[in-house]
Each structure stands twice: as structure tokens, then as C-alpha cells.
Amino acid sequence: MKEKKAAYVNGYAGIAGLFLLAVAGAYFFYLGTTSEKFWAVALGVVSWGIALILLSSATVVSPNQAKVILFFGQYMGTIRESGFFLTVPFAQKIDISLKVRNFNSSVLKVNDLDGNPIEISAVVVFKVVDTAKALFDVAYYHDFVEIQSETAVRHIASQYPYDTFNDDDLTLRGNITAVSDELASELQERLSVAGVEVLETRLNHLAYATEIASAMLQRQQARAILSARQTIVEGAVTMTQMALEQIEEGQEINFTDDRKVQLINNLLVSIITDKGTQPVINTGDLKEK
């Protein structure tokens, strides 16, 4: 099915025409009864009948709503313009909203890419853009939107880890905007069959499941400490190397291998330790033998 424009005329102009038709019918009926002309009476009755039939086609369309016109089960088209109109007589007129809607999915428990159970939910903003598809291609398009939205959220959540400490990795917690955009793209593919346009999606709840929340918090803390230590060690090695090069070049001092090892050890311990170090003054002979 594909939406098409229904045949209709302005309602006020149509009512004016029906009024004139009714007046003409009354005139012919009066003329027939006074002059005993059967054809005039019949013409008057037919005029009234046509006026009543056309009056059944009157319909009112509110702003941001549409009327789907069905004539004995056949789709005749859709009226999107708001106002008062005359359309196909004896037709069934189905209201469908064109307003922007919000759908807040329930909190779902899903396993992320690493297999950790997480809780996730999303807000989906959508509207109907094809009334024929929304009514005839799916059963209850609003239920279809809800089910497909939750299915898409589950699928996206299983494609990425909840969190990592690698800046290059795409994660649910660290890249909410990118994940939401991909969710919107996937959801649009799923909902196009229902004539629905996805305007925006946004994750509004994201957390580890309660049964592993404390354990994952400890693991996050351990990873954070490990990552911080790795950065400190890399910086300490660089600083130690620069210190040795500056001492040897600026002062023209050449250390033996043992002295280099001792100096490197002292510098690394001083830089890496998270506690204050106690300085020790060496009064022995530091000259190279």
C-alpha cells in the first residue's frame, strides 16, 4: 500500500451547492404538485435524494490529523489538509494522527558484547508519514513501533561492550550519541514498512544489572588503577631516560653500569611510588673507578 490523495472539495462551497440543489428540488416538487406534472415531482425527489447522499460525504479534518477514506473496503485516498470538506459519499472515514509521538521503552535486561548483563532503555520520537502503510500494512502500528523499538534496543546493546578503558573502542557508556544514532538508523529500517519516520532516539537508562553491579564496580576500579599505573610507569621511564641523558651530556659524567642501574632504580622508585620517599645522602665516593 502507498498513500494517495483522496478526492474532495471545499465543504463550505459544497454545502452551498447542496442548499441550492435542495431549493431546486423543493421548487420542482412544488411545481409538480400544483400543475400535476409527475416528472417535476420526480425531479424534486431525486434532487433531495442527491442532496442527502452528498451530505453524507461531509467530514472535518483537525490540524495534524488525516482522514483515510474507504469506500466499501476499497482505499480511496487520504485527506491531510485540515478543514471542512465533502468527499466520497457513504465512505468510511478513519482518523489517524500525524503528531510527533514519544515512546519510552521499558527497562530491558540484555547481555552486552562481553556477556555482562546490563539494564537499558531508550526514548523513541516518531511520527506517521504514510497513512496507508500505517493502517493497512501492519496491525496496530503503535504496537508495532513499541515491539520493534525494544527489539532494536536489544540488538544494539548486544553489539557493544558496556565500557572499556581503550579510547578507540566504541562503548555503550562512552559513546551514547553514536550508539543512539545507530539505533535510530536500524529502527528506521524496521519501521519503514509501517509508514513511520523515526525523528530521534536516545538512551535514557544504562546500568549494570543489580546482581553484578558491585562486582563490576570493583573491576572498573581495578582497571582504572591499572590504567593509571601504566601511564605513571610510561611517564617515569621517559623522565628517567631524559634525566640520565641530561646529566651525562651537560656535566660530562659517565656512569658505570652499576651506577646507572642504581640511579635508575632510585629515580623510578621516587617517581612511581604513591607515598613520600625519605631522602638518603650518600657521603661515599661517587667517582668512577
Short mmCIF file of N, CA, C and O in Angstrom, two decimals, residues 111-229:
data_model
loop_
_atom_site.label_atom_id
_atom_site.label_comp_id
_atom_site.label_asym_id
_atom_site.label_seq_id
_atom_site.Cartn_x
_atom_site.Cartn_y
_atom_site.Cartn_z
N ASN A 111 22.45 -8.88 27.55
CA ASN A 111 23.89 -9.13 27.67
C ASN A 111 24.63 -8.27 26.65
O ASN A 111 24.29 -8.28 25.46
N ASP A 112 25.66 -7.55 27.11
CA ASP A 112 26.44 -6.75 26.18
C ASP A 112 27.41 -7.62 25.41
O ASP A 112 27.36 -8.85 25.49
N LEU A 113 28.31 -7.00 24.65
CA LEU A 113 29.24 -7.76 23.81
C LEU A 113 30.14 -8.67 24.63
O LEU A 113 30.51 -9.77 24.18
N ASP A 114 30.47 -8.28 25.85
CA ASP A 114 31.33 -9.09 26.72
C ASP A 114 30.54 -10.12 27.51
O ASP A 114 31.13 -10.85 28.32
N GLY A 115 29.25 -10.18 27.33
CA GLY A 115 28.43 -11.15 28.04
C GLY A 115 27.96 -10.69 29.40
O GLY A 115 27.38 -11.48 30.15
N ASN A 116 28.17 -9.42 29.74
CA ASN A 116 27.74 -8.91 31.04
C ASN A 116 26.29 -8.48 30.97
O ASN A 116 25.90 -7.75 30.04
N PRO A 117 25.47 -8.89 31.93
CA PRO A 117 24.06 -8.45 31.93
C PRO A 117 23.95 -6.97 32.29
O PRO A 117 24.50 -6.52 33.29
N ILE A 118 23.24 -6.22 31.47
CA ILE A 118 23.06 -4.79 31.69
C ILE A 118 21.58 -4.46 31.58
O ILE A 118 20.79 -5.23 31.02
N GLU A 119 21.21 -3.30 32.12
CA GLU A 119 19.86 -2.78 32.00
C GLU A 119 19.89 -1.56 31.08
O GLU A 119 20.74 -0.68 31.25
N ILE A 120 18.97 -1.53 30.12
CA ILE A 120 19.00 -0.47 29.12
C ILE A 120 17.57 -0.15 28.68
O ILE A 120 16.70 -1.03 28.64
N SER A 121 17.34 1.11 28.38
CA SER A 121 16.06 1.54 27.79
C SER A 121 16.32 2.77 26.94
O SER A 121 17.38 3.40 27.06
N ALA A 122 15.36 3.11 26.09
CA ALA A 122 15.54 4.23 25.15
C ALA A 122 14.22 4.95 24.95
O ALA A 122 13.14 4.39 25.16
N VAL A 123 14.34 6.20 24.52
CA VAL A 123 13.19 7.02 24.12
C VAL A 123 13.21 7.14 22.60
O VAL A 123 14.25 7.47 22.02
N VAL A 124 12.08 6.87 21.98
CA VAL A 124 11.96 6.93 20.52
C VAL A 124 10.95 8.01 20.16
O VAL A 124 9.82 7.99 20.67
N VAL A 125 11.36 8.95 19.31
CA VAL A 125 10.48 10.02 18.84
C VAL A 125 10.13 9.71 17.38
O VAL A 125 11.03 9.57 16.55
N PHE A 126 8.84 9.63 17.06
CA PHE A 126 8.43 9.21 15.71
C PHE A 126 7.13 9.88 15.32
O PHE A 126 6.44 10.48 16.16
N LYS A 127 6.79 9.78 14.04
CA LYS A 127 5.51 10.24 13.53
C LYS A 127 5.14 9.44 12.29
O LYS A 127 6.01 8.86 11.63
N VAL A 128 3.87 9.43 11.96
CA VAL A 128 3.37 8.72 10.78
C VAL A 128 3.55 9.60 9.55
O VAL A 128 3.14 10.77 9.56
N VAL A 129 4.17 9.07 8.51
CA VAL A 129 4.35 9.80 7.27
C VAL A 129 3.60 9.17 6.10
O VAL A 129 3.43 9.80 5.07
N ASP A 130 3.16 7.93 6.25
CA ASP A 130 2.38 7.26 5.21
C ASP A 130 1.19 6.58 5.89
O ASP A 130 1.34 5.53 6.52
N THR A 131 0.02 7.17 5.77
CA THR A 131 -1.15 6.67 6.48
C THR A 131 -1.62 5.32 5.95
O THR A 131 -2.14 4.50 6.71
N ALA A 132 -1.44 5.08 4.66
CA ALA A 132 -1.89 3.81 4.09
C ALA A 132 -1.07 2.65 4.66
O ALA A 132 -1.62 1.61 5.04
N LYS A 133 0.24 2.81 4.72
CA LYS A 133 1.08 1.75 5.29
C LYS A 133 0.79 1.55 6.77
O LYS A 133 0.75 0.42 7.26
N ALA A 134 0.59 2.66 7.49
CA ALA A 134 0.35 2.56 8.93
C ALA A 134 -0.93 1.80 9.24
O ALA A 134 -1.00 1.07 10.23
N LEU A 135 -1.97 1.95 8.40
CA LEU A 135 -3.25 1.31 8.66
C LEU A 135 -3.38 -0.08 8.06
O LEU A 135 -4.00 -0.96 8.66
N PHE A 136 -2.82 -0.28 6.88
CA PHE A 136 -3.12 -1.49 6.13
C PHE A 136 -1.96 -2.48 6.04
O PHE A 136 -2.20 -3.66 5.79
N ASP A 137 -0.71 -2.04 6.22
CA ASP A 137 0.42 -2.96 6.08
C ASP A 137 0.82 -3.63 7.38
O ASP A 137 1.49 -4.65 7.37
N VAL A 138 0.44 -3.04 8.52
CA VAL A 138 0.74 -3.65 9.82
C VAL A 138 -0.53 -3.59 10.67
O VAL A 138 -1.41 -2.77 10.43
N ALA A 139 -0.60 -4.47 11.66
CA ALA A 139 -1.72 -4.47 12.59
C ALA A 139 -1.36 -3.61 13.79
O ALA A 139 -0.41 -3.93 14.50
N TYR A 140 -2.09 -2.52 13.99
CA TYR A 140 -1.86 -1.62 15.12
C TYR A 140 -0.42 -1.11 15.10
O TYR A 140 0.45 -1.62 15.80
N TYR A 141 -0.22 -0.08 14.30
CA TYR A 141 1.15 0.41 14.07
C TYR A 141 1.83 0.89 15.35
O TYR A 141 3.06 0.78 15.47
N HIS A 142 1.07 1.41 16.33
CA HIS A 142 1.70 1.87 17.56
C HIS A 142 2.29 0.70 18.35
O HIS A 142 3.37 0.81 18.93
N ASP A 143 1.58 -0.46 18.36
CA ASP A 143 2.14 -1.66 18.99
C ASP A 143 3.35 -2.16 18.21
O ASP A 143 4.32 -2.65 18.80
N PHE A 144 3.28 -2.04 16.89
CA PHE A 144 4.40 -2.45 16.05
C PHE A 144 5.64 -1.61 16.36
O PHE A 144 6.76 -2.13 16.44
N VAL A 145 5.44 -0.32 16.56
CA VAL A 145 6.56 0.57 16.89
C VAL A 145 7.18 0.16 18.23
O VAL A 145 8.41 0.10 18.37
N GLU A 146 6.37 -0.13 19.22
CA GLU A 146 6.88 -0.50 20.54
C GLU A 146 7.69 -1.79 20.49
O GLU A 146 8.80 -1.87 21.03
N ILE A 147 7.16 -2.80 19.83
CA ILE A 147 7.85 -4.09 19.78
C ILE A 147 9.14 -3.99 19.00
O ILE A 147 10.20 -4.49 19.42
N GLN A 148 9.11 -3.33 17.85
CA GLN A 148 10.31 -3.20 17.04
C GLN A 148 11.36 -2.33 17.73
O GLN A 148 12.57 -2.55 17.59
N SER A 149 10.93 -1.32 18.49
CA SER A 149 11.87 -0.47 19.22
C SER A 149 12.62 -1.28 20.28
O SER A 149 13.84 -1.18 20.40
N GLU A 150 11.90 -2.09 21.03
CA GLU A 150 12.56 -2.91 22.05
C GLU A 150 13.48 -3.95 21.40
O GLU A 150 14.56 -4.24 21.93
N THR A 151 13.06 -4.49 20.27
CA THR A 151 13.92 -5.44 19.57
C THR A 151 15.21 -4.78 19.10
O THR A 151 16.30 -5.35 19.23
N ALA A 152 15.10 -3.57 18.55
CA ALA A 152 16.30 -2.85 18.09
C ALA A 152 17.21 -2.48 19.25
O ALA A 152 18.44 -2.56 19.13
N VAL A 153 16.64 -2.09 20.38
CA VAL A 153 17.45 -1.76 21.56
C VAL A 153 18.22 -2.99 22.03
O VAL A 153 19.42 -2.91 22.35
N ARG A 154 17.57 -4.13 22.07
CA ARG A 154 18.26 -5.37 22.46
C ARG A 154 19.41 -5.70 21.51
O ARG A 154 20.50 -6.08 21.94
N HIS A 155 19.15 -5.54 20.22
CA HIS A 155 20.18 -5.88 19.24
C HIS A 155 21.38 -4.94 19.34
O HIS A 155 22.54 -5.37 19.32
N ILE A 156 21.13 -3.65 19.46
CA ILE A 156 22.23 -2.68 19.55
C ILE A 156 23.03 -2.90 20.84
O ILE A 156 24.27 -2.83 20.84
N ALA A 157 22.35 -3.17 21.94
CA ALA A 157 23.05 -3.37 23.22
C ALA A 157 23.98 -4.57 23.18
O ALA A 157 25.02 -4.57 23.84
N SER A 158 23.63 -5.58 22.40
CA SER A 158 24.48 -6.77 22.33
C SER A 158 25.67 -6.61 21.39
O SER A 158 26.52 -7.49 21.33
N GLN A 159 25.73 -5.51 20.65
CA GLN A 159 26.80 -5.30 19.68
C GLN A 159 28.01 -4.58 20.28
O GLN A 159 29.07 -4.56 19.65
N TYR A 160 27.88 -3.99 21.46
CA TYR A 160 28.96 -3.18 22.04
C TYR A 160 29.16 -3.54 23.50
O TYR A 160 28.21 -3.95 24.19
N PRO A 161 30.38 -3.38 24.00
CA PRO A 161 30.60 -3.58 25.44
C PRO A 161 30.05 -2.40 26.22
O PRO A 161 29.92 -1.29 25.69
N TYR A 162 29.74 -2.65 27.47
CA TYR A 162 29.24 -1.56 28.32
C TYR A 162 30.30 -0.49 28.49
O TYR A 162 30.03 0.70 28.38
N ASP A 163 31.54 -0.91 28.76
CA ASP A 163 32.61 0.05 29.00
C ASP A 163 33.96 -0.63 28.82
O ASP A 163 34.10 -1.83 29.10
N THR A 164 34.95 0.08 28.33
CA THR A 164 36.34 -0.36 28.26
C THR A 164 37.22 0.84 28.60
O THR A 164 36.75 1.96 28.70
N PHE A 165 38.51 0.57 28.75
CA PHE A 165 39.44 1.65 29.04
C PHE A 165 40.33 1.96 27.84
O PHE A 165 41.35 2.61 27.96
N ASN A 166 39.89 1.50 26.68
CA ASN A 166 40.57 1.84 25.44
C ASN A 166 39.77 2.92 24.74
O ASN A 166 38.61 2.73 24.41
N ASP A 167 40.40 4.07 24.54
CA ASP A 167 39.69 5.21 23.97
C ASP A 167 39.21 4.96 22.55
O ASP A 167 38.29 5.63 22.07
N ASP A 168 39.82 3.99 21.86
CA ASP A 168 39.45 3.73 20.47
C ASP A 168 38.21 2.84 20.36
O ASP A 168 37.64 2.73 19.28
N ASP A 169 37.83 2.18 21.44
CA ASP A 169 36.68 1.27 21.40
C ASP A 169 35.37 2.05 21.51
O ASP A 169 35.27 3.02 22.26
N LEU A 170 34.37 1.57 20.77
CA LEU A 170 33.03 2.15 20.84
C LEU A 170 32.25 1.42 21.92
O LEU A 170 32.07 0.20 21.85
N THR A 171 31.82 2.14 22.95
CA THR A 171 31.12 1.53 24.07
C THR A 171 29.76 2.18 24.28
O THR A 171 29.50 3.28 23.81
N LEU A 172 28.92 1.46 25.00
CA LEU A 172 27.58 1.98 25.27
C LEU A 172 27.63 3.19 26.20
O LEU A 172 26.90 4.16 26.00
N ARG A 173 28.49 3.14 27.20
CA ARG A 173 28.55 4.24 28.16
C ARG A 173 29.33 5.43 27.63
O ARG A 173 28.95 6.58 27.87
N GLY A 174 30.39 5.19 26.89
CA GLY A 174 31.24 6.27 26.45
C GLY A 174 30.85 6.90 25.14
O GLY A 174 31.33 7.99 24.80
N ASN A 175 30.00 6.25 24.37
CA ASN A 175 29.62 6.76 23.05
C ASN A 175 28.10 6.71 22.89
O ASN A 175 27.59 6.10 21.94
N ILE A 176 27.40 7.34 23.80
CA ILE A 176 25.93 7.29 23.79
C ILE A 176 25.35 7.91 22.52
O ILE A 176 24.40 7.40 21.93
N THR A 177 25.95 9.02 22.06
CA THR A 177 25.43 9.69 20.86
C THR A 177 25.57 8.81 19.63
O THR A 177 24.63 8.66 18.84
N ALA A 178 26.74 8.20 19.45
CA ALA A 178 26.97 7.33 18.30
C ALA A 178 26.06 6.10 18.35
O ALA A 178 25.49 5.69 17.33
N VAL A 179 25.91 5.52 19.53
CA VAL A 179 25.04 4.35 19.68
C VAL A 179 23.58 4.73 19.40
O VAL A 179 22.84 3.99 18.75
N SER A 180 23.16 5.90 19.88
CA SER A 180 21.78 6.36 19.64
C SER A 180 21.53 6.60 18.16
O SER A 180 20.45 6.28 17.65
N ASP A 181 22.52 7.15 17.46
CA ASP A 181 22.36 7.37 16.02
C ASP A 181 22.24 6.04 15.27
O ASP A 181 21.44 5.92 14.33
N GLU A 182 23.04 5.07 15.67
CA GLU A 182 22.94 3.76 15.01
C GLU A 182 21.62 3.09 15.33
O GLU A 182 21.03 2.42 14.48
N LEU A 183 21.15 3.27 16.55
CA LEU A 183 19.84 2.74 16.93
C LEU A 183 18.74 3.37 16.07
O LEU A 183 17.83 2.68 15.61
N ALA A 184 18.82 4.68 15.84
CA ALA A 184 17.82 5.36 15.01
C ALA A 184 17.85 4.84 13.58
O ALA A 184 16.80 4.64 12.95
N SER A 185 19.06 4.60 13.05
CA SER A 185 19.17 4.09 11.68
C SER A 185 18.58 2.70 11.55
O SER A 185 17.83 2.41 10.60
N GLU A 186 18.89 1.83 12.51
CA GLU A 186 18.35 0.47 12.45
C GLU A 186 16.84 0.46 12.65
O GLU A 186 16.11 -0.27 11.98
N LEU A 187 16.37 1.31 13.55
CA LEU A 187 14.93 1.36 13.82
C LEU A 187 14.16 1.90 12.63
O LEU A 187 13.04 1.46 12.35
N GLN A 188 14.75 2.84 11.90
CA GLN A 188 14.08 3.37 10.71
C GLN A 188 13.90 2.29 9.66
O GLN A 188 12.85 2.22 8.99
N GLU A 189 14.88 1.41 9.51
CA GLU A 189 14.74 0.30 8.57
C GLU A 189 13.60 -0.64 8.98
O GLU A 189 12.87 -1.14 8.14
N ARG A 190 13.47 -0.85 10.28
CA ARG A 190 12.44 -1.76 10.76
C ARG A 190 11.03 -1.16 10.63
O ARG A 190 10.06 -1.87 10.39
N LEU A 191 10.92 0.17 10.79
CA LEU A 191 9.61 0.81 10.84
C LEU A 191 9.16 1.40 9.51
O LEU A 191 8.05 1.92 9.42
N SER A 192 10.01 1.35 8.49
CA SER A 192 9.61 1.90 7.19
C SER A 192 8.41 1.15 6.62
O SER A 192 7.60 1.74 5.90
N VAL A 193 8.28 -0.12 6.94
CA VAL A 193 7.14 -0.90 6.44
C VAL A 193 5.83 -0.40 7.03
O VAL A 193 4.76 -0.59 6.43
N ALA A 194 5.89 0.27 8.17
CA ALA A 194 4.68 0.79 8.82
C ALA A 194 4.42 2.24 8.49
O ALA A 194 3.50 2.84 9.06
N GLY A 195 5.19 2.83 7.58
CA GLY A 195 4.98 4.22 7.21
C GLY A 195 5.31 5.19 8.32
O GLY A 195 4.69 6.25 8.42
N VAL A 196 6.28 4.84 9.16
CA VAL A 196 6.65 5.65 10.31
C VAL A 196 8.06 6.20 10.11
O VAL A 196 8.95 5.48 9.66
N GLU A 197 8.26 7.47 10.42
CA GLU A 197 9.57 8.11 10.37
C GLU A 197 10.10 8.29 11.79
O GLU A 197 9.42 8.85 12.65
N VAL A 198 11.33 7.81 12.02
CA VAL A 198 11.98 7.96 13.33
C VAL A 198 12.71 9.30 13.33
O VAL A 198 13.63 9.51 12.55
N LEU A 199 12.32 10.19 14.21
CA LEU A 199 12.94 11.52 14.29
C LEU A 199 14.16 11.52 15.19
O LEU A 199 15.14 12.21 14.90
N GLU A 200 14.12 10.76 16.27
CA GLU A 200 15.25 10.75 17.20
C GLU A 200 15.12 9.55 18.14
O GLU A 200 14.01 9.12 18.46
N THR A 201 16.27 9.01 18.53
CA THR A 201 16.31 8.00 19.59
C THR A 201 17.39 8.41 20.58
O THR A 201 18.40 9.02 20.19
N ARG A 202 17.17 8.08 21.83
CA ARG A 202 18.14 8.45 22.86
C ARG A 202 18.08 7.42 23.99
O ARG A 202 16.99 7.09 24.47
N LEU A 203 19.25 6.92 24.40
CA LEU A 203 19.31 6.03 25.55
C LEU A 203 19.04 6.85 26.81
O LEU A 203 19.70 7.85 27.06
N ASN A 204 18.07 6.42 27.60
CA ASN A 204 17.73 7.17 28.82
C ASN A 204 17.99 6.38 30.09
O ASN A 204 17.82 6.90 31.19
N HIS A 205 18.42 5.13 29.96
CA HIS A 205 18.81 4.34 31.13
C HIS A 205 19.86 3.33 30.69
O HIS A 205 19.67 2.61 29.71
N LEU A 206 20.96 3.29 31.42
CA LEU A 206 22.04 2.37 31.11
C LEU A 206 22.79 2.07 32.40
O LEU A 206 23.34 2.98 33.02
N ALA A 207 22.81 0.80 32.80
CA ALA A 207 23.48 0.42 34.04
C ALA A 207 23.72 -1.09 34.01
O ALA A 207 23.06 -1.83 33.28
N TYR A 208 24.70 -1.51 34.82
CA TYR A 208 24.89 -2.95 35.02
C TYR A 208 23.70 -3.52 35.77
O TYR A 208 23.06 -2.83 36.58
N ALA A 209 23.38 -4.78 35.52
CA ALA A 209 22.32 -5.44 36.25
C ALA A 209 22.68 -5.49 37.74
O ALA A 209 23.85 -5.54 38.12
N THR A 210 21.66 -5.49 38.59
CA THR A 210 21.89 -5.39 40.03
C THR A 210 22.73 -6.55 40.57
O THR A 210 23.50 -6.36 41.52
N GLU A 211 22.60 -7.74 39.99
CA GLU A 211 23.32 -8.89 40.54
C GLU A 211 24.83 -8.82 40.32
O GLU A 211 25.59 -9.51 40.99
N ILE A 212 25.28 -7.99 39.37
CA ILE A 212 26.72 -7.90 39.13
C ILE A 212 27.24 -6.47 39.29
O ILE A 212 28.40 -6.21 39.00
N ALA A 213 26.38 -5.57 39.74
CA ALA A 213 26.77 -4.16 39.80
C ALA A 213 27.98 -3.95 40.71
O ALA A 213 28.94 -3.26 40.35
N SER A 214 27.96 -4.56 41.93
CA SER A 214 29.08 -4.36 42.86
C SER A 214 30.36 -4.97 42.33
O SER A 214 31.45 -4.38 42.44
N ALA A 215 30.26 -6.18 41.74
CA ALA A 215 31.45 -6.83 41.20
C ALA A 215 32.04 -6.04 40.03
O ALA A 215 33.26 -5.88 39.91
N MET A 216 31.17 -5.50 39.16
CA MET A 216 31.66 -4.73 38.02
C MET A 216 32.26 -3.41 38.47
O MET A 216 33.19 -2.89 37.85
N LEU A 217 31.74 -2.86 39.58
CA LEU A 217 32.33 -1.63 40.11
C LEU A 217 33.74 -1.88 40.59
O LEU A 217 34.65 -1.08 40.35
N GLN A 218 33.96 -3.02 41.25
CA GLN A 218 35.31 -3.36 41.69
C GLN A 218 36.23 -3.58 40.49
O GLN A 218 37.39 -3.18 40.50
N ARG A 219 35.69 -4.22 39.44
CA ARG A 219 36.52 -4.44 38.26
C ARG A 219 36.85 -3.12 37.57
O ARG A 219 37.96 -2.92 37.08
N GLN A 220 35.89 -2.21 37.54
CA GLN A 220 36.16 -0.89 36.96
C GLN A 220 37.23 -0.16 37.75
O GLN A 220 38.13 0.47 37.17
N GLN A 221 37.16 -0.26 39.08
CA GLN A 221 38.17 0.39 39.90
C GLN A 221 39.54 -0.22 39.66
O GLN A 221 40.55 0.49 39.57
N ALA A 222 39.59 -1.57 39.56
CA ALA A 222 40.87 -2.23 39.30
C ALA A 222 41.43 -1.84 37.94
O ALA A 222 42.64 -1.58 37.79
N ARG A 223 40.57 -1.77 36.93
CA ARG A 223 41.04 -1.36 35.60
C ARG A 223 41.51 0.09 35.60
O ARG A 223 42.50 0.42 34.94
N ALA A 224 40.81 0.92 36.35
CA ALA A 224 41.23 2.32 36.42
C ALA A 224 42.59 2.45 37.08
O ALA A 224 43.45 3.22 36.64
N ILE A 225 42.80 1.70 38.16
CA ILE A 225 44.10 1.73 38.84
C ILE A 225 45.19 1.21 37.92
O ILE A 225 46.29 1.79 37.82
N LEU A 226 44.91 0.10 37.23
CA LEU A 226 45.89 -0.47 36.31
C LEU A 226 46.23 0.50 35.19
O LEU A 226 47.39 0.69 34.82
N SER A 227 45.19 1.16 34.64
CA SER A 227 45.43 2.12 33.57
C SER A 227 46.24 3.31 34.07
O SER A 227 47.15 3.80 33.39
N ALA A 228 45.93 3.78 35.28
CA ALA A 228 46.69 4.90 35.84
C ALA A 228 48.13 4.50 36.10
O ALA A 228 49.07 5.27 35.82
N ARG A 229 48.34 3.30 36.62
CA ARG A 229 49.71 2.84 36.87
C ARG A 229 50.50 2.71 35.58
O ARG A 229 51.70 3.03 35.53
#
